[in-house]
Amino acid sequence: MSTTTSTDHHVKTLGVLGAGQMGGGIAQVSAMAGLTVRVFDAFPGAIDKCKAVHAKSLAKLVEKGKLSQEAATAASGRISFVNTLDALTGCDWLVEAVIEDVKIKKDLLSKLAAMYPDESVVLATNTSSISITDLATAAGKTAHRVVGMHFFNPVPLMQLVEVIPAMQTTPQVIDRTIALATAMGKTPLRANDRAGFISNRVLMPMINEAFYAWMEGVAEPEAIDGIMKLGCNFPMGPLRLADFIGLDTCCHIMNVLADGLNNDRYRPCPLLKQLVTAGRLGDKTGRGVYAYPSK
Ligand code: 3HC
């Protein structure tokens, strides 16, 4: 299937909801692509952290010769941070990247649909596995402008944007999404709206299986990861990647797959659940499968 389109995305000012890892990354690549970006987050701490992550990532890209210092400074200058939804007024495309909670996402999308009666303002969601068709219902009569735009972590380095139309999404919105992702320097690929789409439908059961292999004593984590890295050329082994993604997120996505596909074979491995219960969530808590003392 073709990944490019001649349709213009018509976006000048992009609003990002959520200044976390994903929202921050989306804001950064959008600003690097020349868009004016406003990032909303209600928590001042999240905004401060996001600014620090941008500075570090842009400096790294300059250091590696992937970006000039002028371009990095200009990209930084195109990003502003706001702490009220009203301050997003004037954006012509919104991407929500808030917590993976259906109710919170639907509440937000319903507010945004009411605040932005102009139907040309697309409401994109960066959900990793929640049904786009279900989320779109929150936009009521303008459900056709809701679309899934699934980015990958770390956003500045990962090439893919998985584009997932809801059952209600119009072809024009899909084309504009593909055009926007392309303009961001990414490669958009389409998937249909089924639990986990493609990326997490295939990735998460593999990660879950790695936990089963560990739990059953087939091998220790270092060997499981080493085998997959050296034998399959993965940049990270599945257990290291689970820590990087967050074990709570992995657990959550497995449950979404089990519920959405009506099949308990997708339920999270008991050992994965137990680590989450113990608060070992991965890089973000300093310990998951592995320990990260510096974090
Ligand atoms: N911005 C700029 N530079 C960055 C960066 C960022 N955000 N993150 C890492 N880098 C830099 C590093 O600083 C490093 O630079 P250096 O070599 O000068 O020190 C360079 O990129 C390479 O990083 P590392 O040396 O740490 O290690 P790698 O060569 O392995 O690259 C990686 C890191 C790109 C993260 C690589 O390990 C990788 O591709 N891992 C797999 C990531 C993956 O699968 N992501 C998808 C997760 S699933 C998901 O997001 C979907 C969700 O729904 C769950």
CSV table of C-alpha atoms and ligand atoms in Angstrom, one decimal:
chain,number,residue,atom,x,y,z
A,1,MET,CA,0.0,0.0,0.0
A,2,SER,CA,1.3,3.5,-0.8
A,3,THR,CA,2.5,5.4,2.2
A,4,THR,CA,2.5,8.9,0.7
A,5,THR,CA,-0.2,11.2,-0.6
A,6,SER,CA,-0.4,14.5,-2.4
A,7,THR,CA,-3.1,15.7,0.0
A,8,ASP,CA,-1.9,18.7,2.0
A,9,HIS,CA,-2.2,18.3,5.7
A,10,HIS,CA,-3.1,22.1,6.1
A,11,VAL,CA,-1.5,22.3,9.5
A,12,LYS,CA,0.4,25.3,10.8
A,13,THR,CA,-0.2,25.1,14.6
A,14,LEU,CA,-0.3,21.7,16.2
A,15,GLY,CA,-1.6,21.2,19.8
A,16,VAL,CA,-0.3,18.3,21.8
A,17,LEU,CA,-2.2,17.2,24.9
A,18,GLY,CA,0.1,15.6,27.5
A,19,ALA,CA,3.8,16.5,28.0
A,20,GLY,CA,4.9,13.0,28.9
A,21,GLN,CA,7.4,10.8,26.9
A,22,MET,CA,5.1,10.4,23.9
A,23,GLY,CA,3.5,13.9,23.8
A,24,GLY,CA,6.9,15.5,24.3
A,25,GLY,CA,8.4,13.5,21.5
A,26,ILE,CA,5.6,14.3,19.1
A,27,ALA,CA,6.0,18.0,20.0
A,28,GLN,CA,9.7,17.8,19.3
A,29,VAL,CA,9.5,16.1,15.9
A,30,SER,CA,6.6,18.5,14.8
A,31,ALA,CA,8.7,21.5,15.7
A,32,MET,CA,11.7,20.1,13.9
A,33,ALA,CA,9.4,19.8,10.9
A,34,GLY,CA,8.6,23.5,11.0
A,35,LEU,CA,5.3,23.5,12.8
A,36,THR,CA,4.4,25.8,15.6
A,37,VAL,CA,3.6,23.6,18.6
A,38,ARG,CA,1.6,24.2,21.8
A,39,VAL,CA,1.9,21.5,24.4
A,40,PHE,CA,-0.8,21.3,27.1
A,41,ASP,CA,-0.2,19.7,30.5
A,42,ALA,CA,-1.9,20.5,33.8
A,43,PHE,CA,1.1,19.5,35.8
A,44,PRO,CA,4.0,22.0,36.0
A,45,GLY,CA,6.4,19.2,36.8
A,46,ALA,CA,5.6,17.4,33.6
A,47,ILE,CA,6.3,20.6,31.6
A,48,ASP,CA,9.7,21.1,33.3
A,49,LYS,CA,10.6,17.5,32.6
A,50,CYS,CA,9.5,17.8,29.0
A,51,LYS,CA,11.7,20.9,28.4
A,52,ALA,CA,14.7,19.1,29.9
A,53,VAL,CA,14.1,16.1,27.6
A,54,HIS,CA,13.8,18.3,24.5
A,55,ALA,CA,17.0,20.1,25.4
A,56,LYS,CA,18.9,16.8,25.8
A,57,SER,CA,17.5,15.2,22.7
A,58,LEU,CA,18.1,18.2,20.5
A,59,ALA,CA,21.6,18.5,21.8
A,60,LYS,CA,22.2,14.8,21.0
A,61,LEU,CA,20.9,15.2,17.5
A,62,VAL,CA,23.2,18.3,17.0
A,63,GLU,CA,26.2,16.3,18.4
A,64,LYS,CA,25.5,13.5,16.0
A,65,GLY,CA,25.3,15.8,13.0
A,66,LYS,CA,21.7,15.0,12.4
A,67,LEU,CA,20.5,18.6,13.0
A,68,SER,CA,22.3,22.0,12.8
A,69,GLN,CA,22.5,24.1,16.0
A,70,GLU,CA,20.4,26.8,14.2
A,71,ALA,CA,17.7,24.3,13.4
A,72,ALA,CA,17.7,22.9,17.0
A,73,THR,CA,17.4,26.5,18.4
A,74,ALA,CA,14.6,27.3,15.9
A,75,ALA,CA,12.7,24.0,16.7
A,76,SER,CA,12.9,24.8,20.4
A,77,GLY,CA,11.6,28.3,19.8
A,78,ARG,CA,8.6,26.9,18.0
A,79,ILE,CA,7.4,25.0,21.1
A,80,SER,CA,5.3,26.7,23.8
A,81,PHE,CA,3.8,25.2,26.9
A,82,VAL,CA,0.3,25.9,28.2
A,83,ASN,CA,-1.6,24.7,31.3
A,84,THR,CA,-5.2,25.3,30.2
A,85,LEU,CA,-7.1,23.8,27.3
A,86,ASP,CA,-8.4,27.2,26.3
A,87,ALA,CA,-4.8,28.3,25.6
A,88,LEU,CA,-4.8,25.7,22.7
A,89,THR,CA,-7.4,27.8,20.8
A,90,GLY,CA,-6.2,28.5,17.3
A,91,CYS,CA,-4.5,25.1,16.8
A,92,ASP,CA,-5.5,23.4,13.5
A,93,TRP,CA,-4.6,19.9,14.5
A,94,LEU,CA,-4.7,18.2,18.0
A,95,VAL,CA,-2.9,15.1,19.1
A,96,GLU,CA,-3.8,13.7,22.4
A,97,ALA,CA,-1.1,11.7,24.2
A,98,VAL,CA,-2.5,11.5,27.8
A,99,ILE,CA,-2.7,8.4,30.0
A,100,GLU,CA,-4.0,5.2,28.5
A,101,ASP,CA,-7.4,5.3,30.1
A,102,VAL,CA,-10.5,5.1,28.0
A,103,LYS,CA,-12.6,7.3,30.2
A,104,ILE,CA,-10.0,10.0,30.5
A,105,LYS,CA,-9.3,10.0,26.8
A,106,LYS,CA,-13.0,10.0,25.9
A,107,ASP,CA,-13.7,12.9,28.3
A,108,LEU,CA,-10.9,14.9,26.8
A,109,LEU,CA,-12.0,14.2,23.2
A,110,SER,CA,-15.5,15.1,24.0
A,111,LYS,CA,-14.3,18.4,25.5
A,112,LEU,CA,-12.1,19.1,22.5
A,113,ALA,CA,-14.9,18.3,20.0
A,114,ALA,CA,-17.1,20.9,21.8
A,115,MET,CA,-14.3,23.5,22.0
A,116,TYR,CA,-13.4,23.1,18.3
A,117,PRO,CA,-16.6,23.3,16.3
A,118,ASP,CA,-14.5,23.7,13.1
A,119,GLU,CA,-14.6,20.2,11.7
A,120,SER,CA,-11.4,20.7,9.8
A,121,VAL,CA,-9.5,20.5,13.1
A,122,VAL,CA,-8.5,16.8,13.3
A,123,LEU,CA,-8.5,15.1,16.7
A,124,ALA,CA,-5.8,12.5,16.6
A,125,THR,CA,-5.1,10.1,19.4
A,126,ASN,CA,-1.7,8.5,20.1
A,127,THR,CA,-3.3,5.5,22.0
A,128,SER,CA,-1.2,2.3,21.8
A,129,SER,CA,-4.2,-0.1,21.8
A,130,ILE,CA,-7.6,1.5,22.8
A,131,SER,CA,-10.2,1.2,20.0
A,132,ILE,CA,-10.2,4.3,17.9
A,133,THR,CA,-13.8,3.6,16.9
A,134,ASP,CA,-14.8,3.7,20.5
A,135,LEU,CA,-12.7,6.9,21.2
A,136,ALA,CA,-14.3,8.6,18.2
A,137,THR,CA,-17.8,8.2,19.6
A,138,ALA,CA,-16.7,10.8,22.2
A,139,ALA,CA,-16.6,13.4,19.4
A,140,GLY,CA,-20.3,12.8,18.8
A,141,LYS,CA,-21.4,14.2,15.4
A,142,THR,CA,-17.8,14.9,14.4
A,143,ALA,CA,-16.5,11.4,15.1
A,144,HIS,CA,-15.3,11.4,11.4
A,145,ARG,CA,-12.4,13.7,12.3
A,146,VAL,CA,-10.9,11.3,14.9
A,147,VAL,CA,-8.0,9.2,13.9
A,148,GLY,CA,-5.3,7.1,15.5
A,149,MET,CA,-1.7,8.4,15.1
A,150,HIS,CA,0.5,5.9,17.0
A,151,PHE,CA,4.1,7.1,17.5
A,152,PHE,CA,6.9,4.9,18.9
A,153,ASN,CA,9.4,5.6,21.6
A,154,PRO,CA,11.9,7.3,21.4
A,155,VAL,CA,9.8,9.4,19.0
A,156,PRO,CA,12.7,11.4,17.5
A,157,LEU,CA,14.5,8.2,16.5
A,158,MET,CA,11.7,5.9,15.5
A,159,GLN,CA,10.6,6.0,11.9
A,160,LEU,CA,7.0,4.7,12.1
A,161,VAL,CA,3.7,6.3,12.6
A,162,GLU,CA,0.9,3.7,12.6
A,163,VAL,CA,-2.2,5.3,11.2
A,164,ILE,CA,-5.4,3.8,12.4
A,165,PRO,CA,-8.7,5.1,11.1
A,166,ALA,CA,-11.8,4.7,13.2
A,167,MET,CA,-14.8,3.1,11.5
A,168,GLN,CA,-16.1,6.7,11.3
A,169,THR,CA,-13.0,8.4,9.9
A,170,THR,CA,-13.3,10.0,6.5
A,171,PRO,CA,-10.9,9.2,3.7
A,172,GLN,CA,-9.9,12.9,3.6
A,173,VAL,CA,-8.8,12.8,7.3
A,174,ILE,CA,-6.8,9.6,6.7
A,175,ASP,CA,-5.0,11.3,3.7
A,176,ARG,CA,-4.3,14.4,5.8
A,177,THR,CA,-2.9,12.2,8.6
A,178,ILE,CA,-0.6,10.4,6.2
A,179,ALA,CA,0.5,13.7,4.7
A,180,LEU,CA,1.2,15.2,8.2
A,181,ALA,CA,3.2,12.2,9.4
A,182,THR,CA,5.2,12.3,6.2
A,183,ALA,CA,5.9,16.0,6.7
A,184,MET,CA,7.1,15.1,10.2
A,185,GLY,CA,9.8,13.0,8.6
A,186,LYS,CA,8.1,9.7,9.6
A,187,THR,CA,6.9,6.8,7.5
A,188,PRO,CA,3.1,6.3,8.0
A,189,LEU,CA,1.7,2.8,7.6
A,190,ARG,CA,-2.0,2.0,8.0
A,191,ALA,CA,-3.5,-0.6,10.2
A,192,ASN,CA,-7.2,-1.3,10.9
A,193,ASP,CA,-8.9,-0.7,14.2
A,194,ARG,CA,-8.5,-4.1,15.9
A,195,ALA,CA,-7.1,-4.5,19.4
A,196,GLY,CA,-3.4,-3.7,19.5
A,197,PHE,CA,-3.5,-2.7,15.8
A,198,ILE,CA,-0.5,-4.3,14.2
A,199,SER,CA,2.4,-3.1,16.3
A,200,ASN,CA,1.2,-4.2,19.7
A,201,ARG,CA,-0.7,-7.2,18.4
A,202,VAL,CA,2.6,-8.7,17.3
A,203,LEU,CA,5.1,-7.1,19.7
A,204,MET,CA,3.3,-7.6,23.1
A,205,PRO,CA,2.6,-11.3,22.8
A,206,MET,CA,6.3,-11.8,22.0
A,207,ILE,CA,7.2,-9.7,25.1
A,208,ASN,CA,4.7,-11.7,27.2
A,209,GLU,CA,6.2,-15.0,25.9
A,210,ALA,CA,9.6,-13.8,27.0
A,211,PHE,CA,8.2,-13.4,30.6
A,212,TYR,CA,6.8,-17.0,30.4
A,213,ALA,CA,10.1,-18.3,29.3
A,214,TRP,CA,11.8,-16.6,32.2
A,215,MET,CA,9.1,-17.7,34.7
A,216,GLU,CA,9.4,-21.3,33.5
A,217,GLY,CA,13.2,-21.2,33.9
A,218,VAL,CA,13.9,-21.7,30.2
A,219,ALA,CA,16.6,-19.1,30.5
A,220,GLU,CA,17.6,-16.0,32.6
A,221,PRO,CA,16.7,-12.5,31.3
A,222,GLU,CA,20.2,-11.8,30.1
A,223,ALA,CA,20.2,-15.0,28.0
A,224,ILE,CA,16.6,-14.4,26.7
A,225,ASP,CA,17.5,-10.9,25.6
A,226,GLY,CA,21.0,-11.9,24.3
A,227,ILE,CA,19.4,-14.7,22.2
A,228,MET,CA,16.9,-12.4,20.6
A,229,LYS,CA,19.4,-9.6,20.0
A,230,LEU,CA,22.1,-11.7,18.5
A,231,GLY,CA,19.8,-14.2,16.8
A,232,CYS,CA,17.2,-11.9,15.5
A,233,ASN,CA,19.1,-8.6,15.3
A,234,PHE,CA,16.7,-6.8,17.7
A,235,PRO,CA,18.2,-3.6,19.0
A,236,MET,CA,16.9,-4.5,22.5
A,237,GLY,CA,15.9,-7.9,23.8
A,238,PRO,CA,12.2,-8.3,24.6
A,239,LEU,CA,12.7,-8.0,28.4
A,240,ARG,CA,14.9,-5.0,28.1
A,241,LEU,CA,12.3,-3.5,25.8
A,242,ALA,CA,9.5,-4.3,28.3
A,243,ASP,CA,11.4,-2.2,30.9
A,244,PHE,CA,11.8,0.6,28.4
A,245,ILE,CA,8.1,0.6,27.5
A,246,GLY,CA,7.0,0.1,31.1
A,247,LEU,CA,5.8,-3.2,32.6
A,248,ASP,CA,2.5,-1.6,33.6
A,249,THR,CA,1.9,-0.5,30.0
A,250,CYS,CA,2.8,-4.0,28.7
A,251,CYS,CA,0.3,-5.6,31.2
A,252,HIS,CA,-2.4,-3.1,30.3
A,253,ILE,CA,-1.9,-3.7,26.5
A,254,MET,CA,-2.1,-7.5,27.0
A,255,ASN,CA,-5.4,-7.1,28.8
A,256,VAL,CA,-6.7,-4.9,26.0
A,257,LEU,CA,-5.7,-7.7,23.6
A,258,ALA,CA,-7.4,-10.4,25.7
A,259,ASP,CA,-10.6,-8.4,26.0
A,260,GLY,CA,-10.6,-7.0,22.5
A,261,LEU,CA,-9.9,-10.3,20.8
A,262,ASN,CA,-12.0,-12.3,23.3
A,263,ASN,CA,-9.1,-14.7,24.0
A,264,ASP,CA,-7.5,-15.4,27.4
A,265,ARG,CA,-4.3,-16.6,25.7
A,266,TYR,CA,-3.4,-12.9,25.6
A,267,ARG,CA,-3.6,-12.3,29.3
A,268,PRO,CA,-0.4,-11.0,30.9
A,269,CYS,CA,2.0,-13.6,32.2
A,270,PRO,CA,1.7,-14.0,36.1
A,271,LEU,CA,5.3,-13.0,36.5
A,272,LEU,CA,4.8,-9.8,34.6
A,273,LYS,CA,1.8,-9.0,36.7
A,274,GLN,CA,3.7,-9.8,39.9
A,275,LEU,CA,6.5,-7.4,39.0
A,276,VAL,CA,4.0,-4.6,38.4
A,277,THR,CA,2.3,-5.4,41.8
A,278,ALA,CA,5.8,-5.0,43.4
A,279,GLY,CA,6.2,-1.6,41.8
A,280,ARG,CA,9.0,-2.8,39.5
A,281,LEU,CA,7.7,-1.0,36.4
A,282,GLY,CA,11.0,-0.7,34.4
A,283,ASP,CA,13.2,2.2,33.6
A,284,LYS,CA,10.8,4.8,35.0
A,285,THR,CA,10.9,3.3,38.6
A,286,GLY,CA,14.6,2.4,38.4
A,287,ARG,CA,13.8,-1.3,38.5
A,288,GLY,CA,11.9,-3.8,36.4
A,289,VAL,CA,13.3,-7.0,34.9
A,290,TYR,CA,16.7,-5.2,35.4
A,291,ALA,CA,17.9,-2.6,37.9
A,292,TYR,CA,18.7,0.9,36.7
A,293,PRO,CA,20.4,2.5,39.7
A,294,SER,CA,21.2,5.8,37.9
A,295,LYS,CA,17.5,6.3,37.1
B,1,3HC,N1,16.7,11.8,21.0
B,1,3HC,C1,17.9,11.9,20.5
B,1,3HC,N2,18.9,11.0,20.6
B,1,3HC,C2,18.5,9.9,21.3
B,1,3HC,C3,17.3,9.7,21.9
B,1,3HC,C4,16.3,10.7,21.7
B,1,3HC,N3,15.1,10.7,22.3
B,1,3HC,N4,17.2,8.5,22.5
B,1,3HC,C5,18.4,7.9,22.3
B,1,3HC,N5,19.2,8.8,21.6
B,1,3HC,C6,20.6,8.5,21.1
B,1,3HC,C7,21.4,8.0,22.2
B,1,3HC,O1,21.8,9.0,23.1
B,1,3HC,C8,22.5,7.3,21.5
B,1,3HC,O2,23.5,8.3,21.2
B,1,3HC,P1,25.1,7.9,21.4
B,1,3HC,O3,25.3,6.7,20.6
B,1,3HC,O4,25.8,9.1,20.9
B,1,3HC,O5,25.2,7.7,22.9
B,1,3HC,C9,21.9,6.9,20.2
B,1,3HC,O6,20.7,7.6,20.1
B,1,3HC,C10,21.8,5.4,20.3
B,1,3HC,O7,21.3,5.1,21.5
B,1,3HC,P2,21.9,4.0,22.4
B,1,3HC,O8,23.4,3.9,22.3
B,1,3HC,O9,21.3,4.1,23.8
B,1,3HC,O10,21.4,2.6,22.0
B,1,3HC,P3,20.9,2.1,20.6
B,1,3HC,O11,21.9,2.2,19.5
B,1,3HC,O12,20.3,0.8,20.9
B,1,3HC,O13,19.6,3.0,20.2
B,1,3HC,C11,17.3,2.9,20.5
B,1,3HC,C12,18.6,3.3,21.1
B,1,3HC,C13,17.0,3.7,19.3
B,1,3HC,C14,16.2,3.2,21.6
B,1,3HC,C15,17.3,1.4,20.2
B,1,3HC,O14,17.8,0.6,21.2
B,1,3HC,C16,16.0,0.9,19.7
B,1,3HC,O15,15.6,1.0,18.6
B,1,3HC,N6,15.3,0.1,20.6
B,1,3HC,C17,14.0,-0.4,20.3
B,1,3HC,C18,13.0,0.7,20.6
B,1,3HC,C19,11.6,0.2,20.3
B,1,3HC,O16,11.3,-0.9,19.9
B,1,3HC,N7,10.7,1.2,20.4
B,1,3HC,C20,9.3,0.9,20.3
B,1,3HC,C21,8.7,0.6,21.6
B,1,3HC,S1,7.0,0.1,21.4
B,1,3HC,C22,6.2,1.6,21.4
B,1,3HC,O17,6.7,2.7,21.6
B,1,3HC,C23,4.7,1.5,21.2
B,1,3HC,C24,3.9,1.6,22.4
B,1,3HC,O18,2.6,1.6,22.1
B,1,3HC,C25,4.2,0.6,23.5
